[in-house]
GROMACS .gro file of C-alpha atoms in nm:
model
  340
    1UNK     CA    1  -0.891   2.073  -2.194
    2UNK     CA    2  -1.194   1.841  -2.082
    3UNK     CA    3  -1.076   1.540  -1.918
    4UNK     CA    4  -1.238   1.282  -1.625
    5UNK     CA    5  -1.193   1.270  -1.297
    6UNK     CA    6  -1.327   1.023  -1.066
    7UNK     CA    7  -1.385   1.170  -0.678
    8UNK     CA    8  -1.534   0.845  -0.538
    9UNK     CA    9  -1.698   0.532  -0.592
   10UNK     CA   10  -2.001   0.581  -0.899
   11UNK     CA   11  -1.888   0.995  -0.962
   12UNK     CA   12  -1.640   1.062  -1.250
   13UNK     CA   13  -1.689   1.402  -1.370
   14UNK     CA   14  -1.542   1.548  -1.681
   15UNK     CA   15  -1.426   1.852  -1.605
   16UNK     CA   16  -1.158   2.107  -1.705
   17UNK     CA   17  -0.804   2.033  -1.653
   18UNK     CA   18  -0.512   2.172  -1.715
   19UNK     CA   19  -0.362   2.087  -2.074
   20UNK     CA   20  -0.075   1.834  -2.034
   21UNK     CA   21   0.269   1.986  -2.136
   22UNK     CA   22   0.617   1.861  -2.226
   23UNK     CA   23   0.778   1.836  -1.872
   24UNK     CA   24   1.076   1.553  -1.913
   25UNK     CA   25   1.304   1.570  -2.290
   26UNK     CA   26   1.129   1.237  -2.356
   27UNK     CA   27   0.774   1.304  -2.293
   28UNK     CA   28   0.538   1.364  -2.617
   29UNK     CA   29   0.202   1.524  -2.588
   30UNK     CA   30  -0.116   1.354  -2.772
   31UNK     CA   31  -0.417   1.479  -2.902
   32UNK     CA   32  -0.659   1.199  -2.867
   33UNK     CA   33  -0.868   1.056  -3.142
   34UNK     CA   34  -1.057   0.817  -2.890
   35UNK     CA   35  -1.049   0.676  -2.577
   36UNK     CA   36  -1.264   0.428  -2.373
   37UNK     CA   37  -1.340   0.316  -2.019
   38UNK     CA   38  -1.156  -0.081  -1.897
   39UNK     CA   39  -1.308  -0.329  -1.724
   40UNK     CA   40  -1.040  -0.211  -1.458
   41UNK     CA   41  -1.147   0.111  -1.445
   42UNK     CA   42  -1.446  -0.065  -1.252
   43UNK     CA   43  -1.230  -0.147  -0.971
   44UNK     CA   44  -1.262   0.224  -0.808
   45UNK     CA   45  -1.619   0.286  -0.990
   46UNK     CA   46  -1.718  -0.017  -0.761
   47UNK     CA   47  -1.551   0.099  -0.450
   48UNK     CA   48  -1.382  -0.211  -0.463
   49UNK     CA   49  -1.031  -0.008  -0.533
   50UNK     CA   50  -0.996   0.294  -0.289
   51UNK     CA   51  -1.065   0.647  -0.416
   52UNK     CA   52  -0.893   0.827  -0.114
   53UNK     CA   53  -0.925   1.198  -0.346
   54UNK     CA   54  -1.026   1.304  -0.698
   55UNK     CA   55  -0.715   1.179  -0.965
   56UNK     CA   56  -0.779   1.176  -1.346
   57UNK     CA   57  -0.865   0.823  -1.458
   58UNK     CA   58  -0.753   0.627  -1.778
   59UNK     CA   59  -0.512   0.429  -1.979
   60UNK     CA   60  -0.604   0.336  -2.309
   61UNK     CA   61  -0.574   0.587  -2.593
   62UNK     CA   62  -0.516   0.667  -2.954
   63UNK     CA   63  -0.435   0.967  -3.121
   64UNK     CA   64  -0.218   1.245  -3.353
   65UNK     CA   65   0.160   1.395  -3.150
   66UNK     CA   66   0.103   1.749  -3.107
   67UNK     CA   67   0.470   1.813  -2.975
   68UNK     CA   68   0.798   1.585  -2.855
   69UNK     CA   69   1.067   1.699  -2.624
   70UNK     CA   70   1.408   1.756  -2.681
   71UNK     CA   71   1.503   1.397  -2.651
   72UNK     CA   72   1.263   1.222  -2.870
   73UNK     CA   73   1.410   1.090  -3.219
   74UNK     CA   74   1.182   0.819  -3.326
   75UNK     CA   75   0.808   0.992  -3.278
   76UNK     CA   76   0.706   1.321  -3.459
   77UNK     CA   77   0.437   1.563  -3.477
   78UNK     CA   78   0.168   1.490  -3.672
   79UNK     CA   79   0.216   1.091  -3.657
   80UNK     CA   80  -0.048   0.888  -3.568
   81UNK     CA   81   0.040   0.641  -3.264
   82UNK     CA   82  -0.095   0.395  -3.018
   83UNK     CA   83   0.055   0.351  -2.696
   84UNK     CA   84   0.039   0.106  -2.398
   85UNK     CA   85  -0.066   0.147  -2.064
   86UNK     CA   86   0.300   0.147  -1.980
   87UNK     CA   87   0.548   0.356  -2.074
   88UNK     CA   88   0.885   0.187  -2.116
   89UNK     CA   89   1.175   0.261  -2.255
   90UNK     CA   90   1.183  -0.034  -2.443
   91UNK     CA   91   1.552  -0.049  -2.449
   92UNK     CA   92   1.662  -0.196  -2.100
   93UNK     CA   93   1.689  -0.557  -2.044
   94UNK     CA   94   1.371  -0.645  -1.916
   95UNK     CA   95   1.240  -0.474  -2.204
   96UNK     CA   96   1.444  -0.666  -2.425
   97UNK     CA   97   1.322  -0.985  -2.267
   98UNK     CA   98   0.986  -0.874  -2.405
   99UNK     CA   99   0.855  -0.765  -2.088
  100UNK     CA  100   0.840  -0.439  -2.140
  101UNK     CA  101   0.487  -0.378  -1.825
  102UNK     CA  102   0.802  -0.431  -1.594
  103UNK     CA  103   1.054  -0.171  -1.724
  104UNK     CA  104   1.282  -0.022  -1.487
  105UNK     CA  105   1.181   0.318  -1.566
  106UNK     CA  106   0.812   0.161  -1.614
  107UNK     CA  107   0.582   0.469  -1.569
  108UNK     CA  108   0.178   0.418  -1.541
  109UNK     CA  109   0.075   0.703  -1.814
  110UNK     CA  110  -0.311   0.646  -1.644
  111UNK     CA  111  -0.134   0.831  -1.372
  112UNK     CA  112  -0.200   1.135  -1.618
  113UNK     CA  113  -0.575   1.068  -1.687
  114UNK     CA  114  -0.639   0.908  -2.069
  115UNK     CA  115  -0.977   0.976  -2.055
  116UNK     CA  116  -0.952   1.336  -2.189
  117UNK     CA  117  -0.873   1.572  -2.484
  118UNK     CA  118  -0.471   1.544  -2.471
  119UNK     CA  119  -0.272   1.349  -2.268
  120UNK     CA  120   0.103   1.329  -2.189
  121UNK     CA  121   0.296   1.029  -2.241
  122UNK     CA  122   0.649   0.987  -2.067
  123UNK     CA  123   0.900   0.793  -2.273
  124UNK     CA  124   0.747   0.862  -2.632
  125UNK     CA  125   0.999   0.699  -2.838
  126UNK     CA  126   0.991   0.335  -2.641
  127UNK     CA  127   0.585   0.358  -2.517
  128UNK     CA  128   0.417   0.489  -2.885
  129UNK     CA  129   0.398   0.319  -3.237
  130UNK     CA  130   0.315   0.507  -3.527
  131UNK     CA  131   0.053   0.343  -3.747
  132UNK     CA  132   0.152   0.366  -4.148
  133UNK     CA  133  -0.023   0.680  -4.212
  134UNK     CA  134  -0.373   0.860  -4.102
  135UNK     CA  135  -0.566   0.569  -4.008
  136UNK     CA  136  -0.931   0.549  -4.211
  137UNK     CA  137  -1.173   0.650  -3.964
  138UNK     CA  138  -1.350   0.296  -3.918
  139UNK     CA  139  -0.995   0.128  -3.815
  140UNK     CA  140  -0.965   0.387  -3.479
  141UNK     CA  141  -1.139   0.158  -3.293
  142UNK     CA  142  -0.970  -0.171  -3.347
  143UNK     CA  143  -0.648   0.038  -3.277
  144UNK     CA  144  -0.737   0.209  -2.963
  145UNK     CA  145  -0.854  -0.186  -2.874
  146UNK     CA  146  -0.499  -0.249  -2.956
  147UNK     CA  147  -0.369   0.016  -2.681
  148UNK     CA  148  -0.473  -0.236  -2.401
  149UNK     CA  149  -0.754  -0.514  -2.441
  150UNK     CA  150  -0.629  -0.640  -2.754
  151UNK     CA  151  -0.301  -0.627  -2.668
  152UNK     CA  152  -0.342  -0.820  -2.329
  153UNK     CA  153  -0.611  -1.095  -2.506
  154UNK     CA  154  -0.267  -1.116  -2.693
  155UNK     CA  155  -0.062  -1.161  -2.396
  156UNK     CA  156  -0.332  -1.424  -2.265
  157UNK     CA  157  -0.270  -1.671  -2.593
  158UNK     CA  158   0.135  -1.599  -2.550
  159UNK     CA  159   0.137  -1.698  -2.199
  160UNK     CA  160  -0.112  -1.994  -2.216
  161UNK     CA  161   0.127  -2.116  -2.485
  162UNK     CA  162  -0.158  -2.175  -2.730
  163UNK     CA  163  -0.044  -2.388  -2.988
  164UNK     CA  164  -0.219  -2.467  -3.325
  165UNK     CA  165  -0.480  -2.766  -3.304
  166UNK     CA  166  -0.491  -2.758  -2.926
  167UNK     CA  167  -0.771  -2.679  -2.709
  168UNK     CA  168  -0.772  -2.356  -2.506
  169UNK     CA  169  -1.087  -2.190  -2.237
  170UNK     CA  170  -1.112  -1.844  -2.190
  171UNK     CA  171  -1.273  -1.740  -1.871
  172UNK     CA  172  -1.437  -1.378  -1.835
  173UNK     CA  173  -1.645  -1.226  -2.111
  174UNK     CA  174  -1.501  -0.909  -2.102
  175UNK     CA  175  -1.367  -0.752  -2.404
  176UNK     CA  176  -1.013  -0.894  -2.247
  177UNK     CA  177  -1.158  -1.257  -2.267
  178UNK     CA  178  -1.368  -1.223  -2.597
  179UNK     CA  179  -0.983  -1.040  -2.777
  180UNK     CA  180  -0.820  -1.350  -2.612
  181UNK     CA  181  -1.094  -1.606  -2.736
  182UNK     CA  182  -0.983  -1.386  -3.103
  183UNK     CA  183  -0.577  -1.405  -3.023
  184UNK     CA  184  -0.640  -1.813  -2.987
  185UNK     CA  185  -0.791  -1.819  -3.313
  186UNK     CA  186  -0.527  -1.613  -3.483
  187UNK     CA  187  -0.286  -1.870  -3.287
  188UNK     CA  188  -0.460  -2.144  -3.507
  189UNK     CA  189  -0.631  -2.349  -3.189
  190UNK     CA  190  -0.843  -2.587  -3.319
  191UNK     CA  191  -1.126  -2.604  -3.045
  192UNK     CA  192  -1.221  -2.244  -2.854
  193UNK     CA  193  -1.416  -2.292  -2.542
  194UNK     CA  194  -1.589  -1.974  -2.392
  195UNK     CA  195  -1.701  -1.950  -2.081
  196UNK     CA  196  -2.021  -1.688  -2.118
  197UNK     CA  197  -2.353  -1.720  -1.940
  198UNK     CA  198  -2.424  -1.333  -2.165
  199UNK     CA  199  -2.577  -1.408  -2.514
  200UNK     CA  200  -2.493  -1.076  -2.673
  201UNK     CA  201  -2.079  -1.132  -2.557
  202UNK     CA  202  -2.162  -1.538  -2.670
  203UNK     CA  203  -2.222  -1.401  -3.028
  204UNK     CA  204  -1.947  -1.175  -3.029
  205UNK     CA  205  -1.731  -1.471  -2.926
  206UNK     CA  206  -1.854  -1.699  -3.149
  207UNK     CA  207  -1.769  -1.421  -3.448
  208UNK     CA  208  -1.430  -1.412  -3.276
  209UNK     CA  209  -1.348  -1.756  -3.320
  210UNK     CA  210  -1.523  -1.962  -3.015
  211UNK     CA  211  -1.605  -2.286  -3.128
  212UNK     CA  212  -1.818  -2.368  -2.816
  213UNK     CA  213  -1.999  -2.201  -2.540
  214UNK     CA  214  -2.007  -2.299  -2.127
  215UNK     CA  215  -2.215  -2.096  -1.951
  216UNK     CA  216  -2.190  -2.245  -1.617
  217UNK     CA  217  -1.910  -2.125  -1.308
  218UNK     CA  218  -1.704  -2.252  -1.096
  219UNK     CA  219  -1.693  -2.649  -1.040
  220UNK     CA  220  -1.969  -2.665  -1.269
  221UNK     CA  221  -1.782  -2.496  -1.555
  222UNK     CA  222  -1.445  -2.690  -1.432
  223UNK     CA  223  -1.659  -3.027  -1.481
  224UNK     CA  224  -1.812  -2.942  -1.836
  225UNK     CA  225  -1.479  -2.867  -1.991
  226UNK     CA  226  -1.311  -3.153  -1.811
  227UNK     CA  227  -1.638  -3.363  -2.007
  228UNK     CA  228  -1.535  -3.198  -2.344
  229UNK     CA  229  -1.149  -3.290  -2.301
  230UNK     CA  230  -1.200  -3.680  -2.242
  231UNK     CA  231  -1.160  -3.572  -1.889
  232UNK     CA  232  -0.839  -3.413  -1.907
  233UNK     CA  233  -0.891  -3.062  -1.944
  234UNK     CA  234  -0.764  -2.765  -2.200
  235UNK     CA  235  -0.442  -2.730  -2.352
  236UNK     CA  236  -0.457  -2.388  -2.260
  237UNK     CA  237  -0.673  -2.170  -2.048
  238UNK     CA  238  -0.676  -1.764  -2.039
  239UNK     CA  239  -0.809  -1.585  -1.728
  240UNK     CA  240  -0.962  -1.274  -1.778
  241UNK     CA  241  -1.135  -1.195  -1.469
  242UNK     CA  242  -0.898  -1.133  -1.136
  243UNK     CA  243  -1.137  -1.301  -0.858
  244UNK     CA  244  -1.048  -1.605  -0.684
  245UNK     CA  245  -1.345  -1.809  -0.854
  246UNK     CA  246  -1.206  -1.757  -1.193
  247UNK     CA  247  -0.882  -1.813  -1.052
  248UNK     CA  248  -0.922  -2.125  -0.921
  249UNK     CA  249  -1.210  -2.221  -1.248
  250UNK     CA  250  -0.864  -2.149  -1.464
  251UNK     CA  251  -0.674  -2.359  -1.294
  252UNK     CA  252  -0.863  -2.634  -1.250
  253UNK     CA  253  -1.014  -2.630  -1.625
  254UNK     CA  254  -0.612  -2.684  -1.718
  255UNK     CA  255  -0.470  -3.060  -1.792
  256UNK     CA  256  -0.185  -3.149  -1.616
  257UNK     CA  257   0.102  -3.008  -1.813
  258UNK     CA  258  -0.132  -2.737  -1.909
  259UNK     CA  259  -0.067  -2.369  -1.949
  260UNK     CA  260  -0.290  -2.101  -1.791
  261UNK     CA  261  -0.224  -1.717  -1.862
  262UNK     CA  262  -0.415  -1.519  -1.644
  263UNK     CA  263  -0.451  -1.096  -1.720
  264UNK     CA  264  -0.759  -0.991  -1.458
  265UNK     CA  265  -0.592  -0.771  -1.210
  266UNK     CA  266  -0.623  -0.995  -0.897
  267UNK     CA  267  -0.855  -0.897  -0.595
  268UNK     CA  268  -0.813  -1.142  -0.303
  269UNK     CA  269  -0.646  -1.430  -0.485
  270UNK     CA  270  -0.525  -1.648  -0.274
  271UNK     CA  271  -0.381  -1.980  -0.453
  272UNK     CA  272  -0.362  -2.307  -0.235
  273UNK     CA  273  -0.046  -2.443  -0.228
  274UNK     CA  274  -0.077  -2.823  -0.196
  275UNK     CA  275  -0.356  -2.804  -0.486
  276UNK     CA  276  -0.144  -2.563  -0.735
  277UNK     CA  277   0.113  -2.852  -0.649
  278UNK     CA  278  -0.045  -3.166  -0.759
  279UNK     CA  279  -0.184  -2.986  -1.079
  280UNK     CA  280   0.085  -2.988  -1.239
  281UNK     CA  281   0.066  -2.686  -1.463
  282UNK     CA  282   0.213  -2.361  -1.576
  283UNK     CA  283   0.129  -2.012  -1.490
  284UNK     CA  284   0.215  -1.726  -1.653
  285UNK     CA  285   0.040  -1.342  -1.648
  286UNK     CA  286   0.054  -0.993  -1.503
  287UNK     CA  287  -0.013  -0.680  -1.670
  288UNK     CA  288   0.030  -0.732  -2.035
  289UNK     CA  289   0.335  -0.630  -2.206
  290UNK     CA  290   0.131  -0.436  -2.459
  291UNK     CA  291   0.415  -0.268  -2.650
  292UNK     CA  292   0.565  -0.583  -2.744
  293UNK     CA  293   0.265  -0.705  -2.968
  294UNK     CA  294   0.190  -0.364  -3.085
  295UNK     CA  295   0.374  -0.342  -3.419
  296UNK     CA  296   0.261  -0.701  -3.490
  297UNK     CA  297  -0.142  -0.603  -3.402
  298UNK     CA  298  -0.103  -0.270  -3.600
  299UNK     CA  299  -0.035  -0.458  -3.885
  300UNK     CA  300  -0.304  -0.692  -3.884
  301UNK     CA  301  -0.532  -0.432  -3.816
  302UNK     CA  302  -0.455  -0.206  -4.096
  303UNK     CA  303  -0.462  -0.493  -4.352
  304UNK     CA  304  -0.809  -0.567  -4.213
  305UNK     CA  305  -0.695  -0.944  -4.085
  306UNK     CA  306  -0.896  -0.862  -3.752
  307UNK     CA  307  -1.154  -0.658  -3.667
  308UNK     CA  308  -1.121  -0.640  -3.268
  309UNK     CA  309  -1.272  -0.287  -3.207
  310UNK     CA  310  -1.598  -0.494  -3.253
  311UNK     CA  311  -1.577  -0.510  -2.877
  312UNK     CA  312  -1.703  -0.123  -2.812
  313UNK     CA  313  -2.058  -0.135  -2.854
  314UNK     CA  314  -2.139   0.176  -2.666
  315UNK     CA  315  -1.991   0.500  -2.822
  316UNK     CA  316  -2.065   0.853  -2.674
  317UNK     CA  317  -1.863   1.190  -2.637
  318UNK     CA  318  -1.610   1.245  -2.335
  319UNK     CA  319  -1.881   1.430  -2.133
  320UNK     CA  320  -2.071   1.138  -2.066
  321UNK     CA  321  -1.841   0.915  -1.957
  322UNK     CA  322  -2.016   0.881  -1.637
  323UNK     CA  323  -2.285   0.693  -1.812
  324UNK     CA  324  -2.054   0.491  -2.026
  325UNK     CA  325  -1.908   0.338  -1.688
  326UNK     CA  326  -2.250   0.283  -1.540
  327UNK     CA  327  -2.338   0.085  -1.885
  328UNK     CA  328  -2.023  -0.150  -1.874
  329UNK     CA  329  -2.121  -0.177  -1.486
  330UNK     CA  330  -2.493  -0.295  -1.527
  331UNK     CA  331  -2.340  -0.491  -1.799
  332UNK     CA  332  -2.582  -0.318  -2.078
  333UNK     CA  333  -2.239  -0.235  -2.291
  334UNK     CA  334  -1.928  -0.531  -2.297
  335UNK     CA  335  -1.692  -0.155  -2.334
  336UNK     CA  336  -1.803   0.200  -2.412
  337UNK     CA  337  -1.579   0.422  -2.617
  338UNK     CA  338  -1.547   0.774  -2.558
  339UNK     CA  339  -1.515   1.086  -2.813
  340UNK     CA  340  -1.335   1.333  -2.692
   0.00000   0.00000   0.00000
């Protein structure tokens, strides 16, 4: 099969690979329908994550079971599933819990590249959802957004306890931030601050649900949404970055009492104690429990109730994924998805 590889900092090359086969009774073996490149997939494009020798790269991914081991009961060949970027086996207690990111037999199934033709996914029967039938062809996108952005936007509005009527910020205009700025809408806030200084990912938020736009950083942002709370800051805020600016812009953009939910995989965070302690509020996040929400965002996007695969607007076939990463990089695409 065709699948990427990335060797080092700004090279992926899609190349062949070896097809994926059934190697453990619960695996199941996938034959994508789409894929896409993540915002953290940028991490080792960057350099900022170490490449120390070539691995096949991503996590998100859609498609029709080819095979199941011997141990799979609830997935079959020929159904049409979305998976998370965990597998789980969705039956141990910290599954249960509705954590299911953390399972003990958690496995990362980017380990086995998603960017590709096939892919293998350990623990079918707890990590894949079937959808109700072969999808129409216009709804793949919404759920492959489902396999991981939409999912954690959804995990963002959970954790940030966003409440109907309340106010909630969203920091990063990613496609994580703008499907979190769409998850608070669905969650019935009443006022949707994004914080965007990008007018193309401004409109998209704006379609999604924001009901206002901040497009300064840092103090300055913290200062304009403390201004459009009567000086006491949102409800709820949703980071979807992972630096310490939008960190600490969360943080202090959250009333006292607040909630903050924060889903950008951290890269030198460093939180000050005596400040976190005086604020007063709660923090919740981590890699997104994706399978929990997924029966929940299947539904609502096969009865057309959301539209979030409005986020890829960059589409090209699995041999240039090179240049869909160098579009999300320069910021000329929000998230590119790949055919393979």
């Amino acid at each position: 099969m065709r699948g990427a590889i990335i060797y080092a900092p700004g090279d992926v090359r899609v190349e062949e690979r070896e097809d994926p086969k059934i190697s453990e009774p619960t695996d199941a073996v996938i034959r994508l329908a789409a894929t896409c490149v993540c915002g953290s997939d940028l991490w080792a494009w960057r350099g900022i994550d170490p490449v120390t020798e070539p691995h096949p790269i991503g996590h998100e991914y859609v498609g029709v079971v080819e095979e199941v081991g011997s141990a799979v009961r609830d997935i079959k060949p020929g159904q049409f599933v979305v998976g998370s970027f965990f597998a789980s086996d969705n039956t141990c207690e910290i599954c249960l819990a509705g954590y299911q990111s953390r399972c003990v037999h958690a496995e990362l199934v980017g380990a086995n590249g998603a960017q590709a033709q096939y892919l293998r996914v350990p623990l079918a029967d707890g990590t894949l959802v079937a959808t109700s039938g072969q999808p129409d062809a216009d709804l793949v996108p919404s759920l492959l957004a489902a396999s991981d952005v939409l999912g954690t936007g959804w995990f963002g509005a959970v954790a940030a306890d966003v409440r109907p009527g309340k106010t909630v910020a969203v920091v990063g205009d990613g496609a994580v931030g703008l499907l979190a700025v769409l998850a608070a809408r669905q969650f019935g806030a009443a006022r949707i601050i994004a914080m965007s200084r990008h007018e193309p990912r401004q409109e998209l938020a704006l379609e999604f649900g924001a009901t206002d736009i901040v497009t300064e950083r840092g103090d300055q942002a913290v200062a304009r949404v403390k201004e459009m709370t009567g000086g006491y800051g949102a409800h709820s805020v949703i980071e979807a970055v992972g630096t310490q600016e939008s960190m600490m812009q969360a943080i202090r953009s959250t009333r006292a009492g607040g909630h903050v939910g924060y889903l950008g995989v951290a890269h030198g965070v460093q939180l000050p104690g005596e400040e976190l302690f005086y604020a007063e509020v709660h923090l919740l996040g981590g890699p997104a429990p994706v399978r929990r929400f997924l029966p929940e965002l299947i539904r609502l996007i096969e009865d057309r109730v959301i539209d979030p695969g409005k986020v890829f607007d960059l589409t090209l076939p699995l041999d240039q994924a090179a240049e869909g990463y160098r579009a999300m990089d320069e910021r000329r695409a929000i998230k590119t998805l790949l055919r393979p």
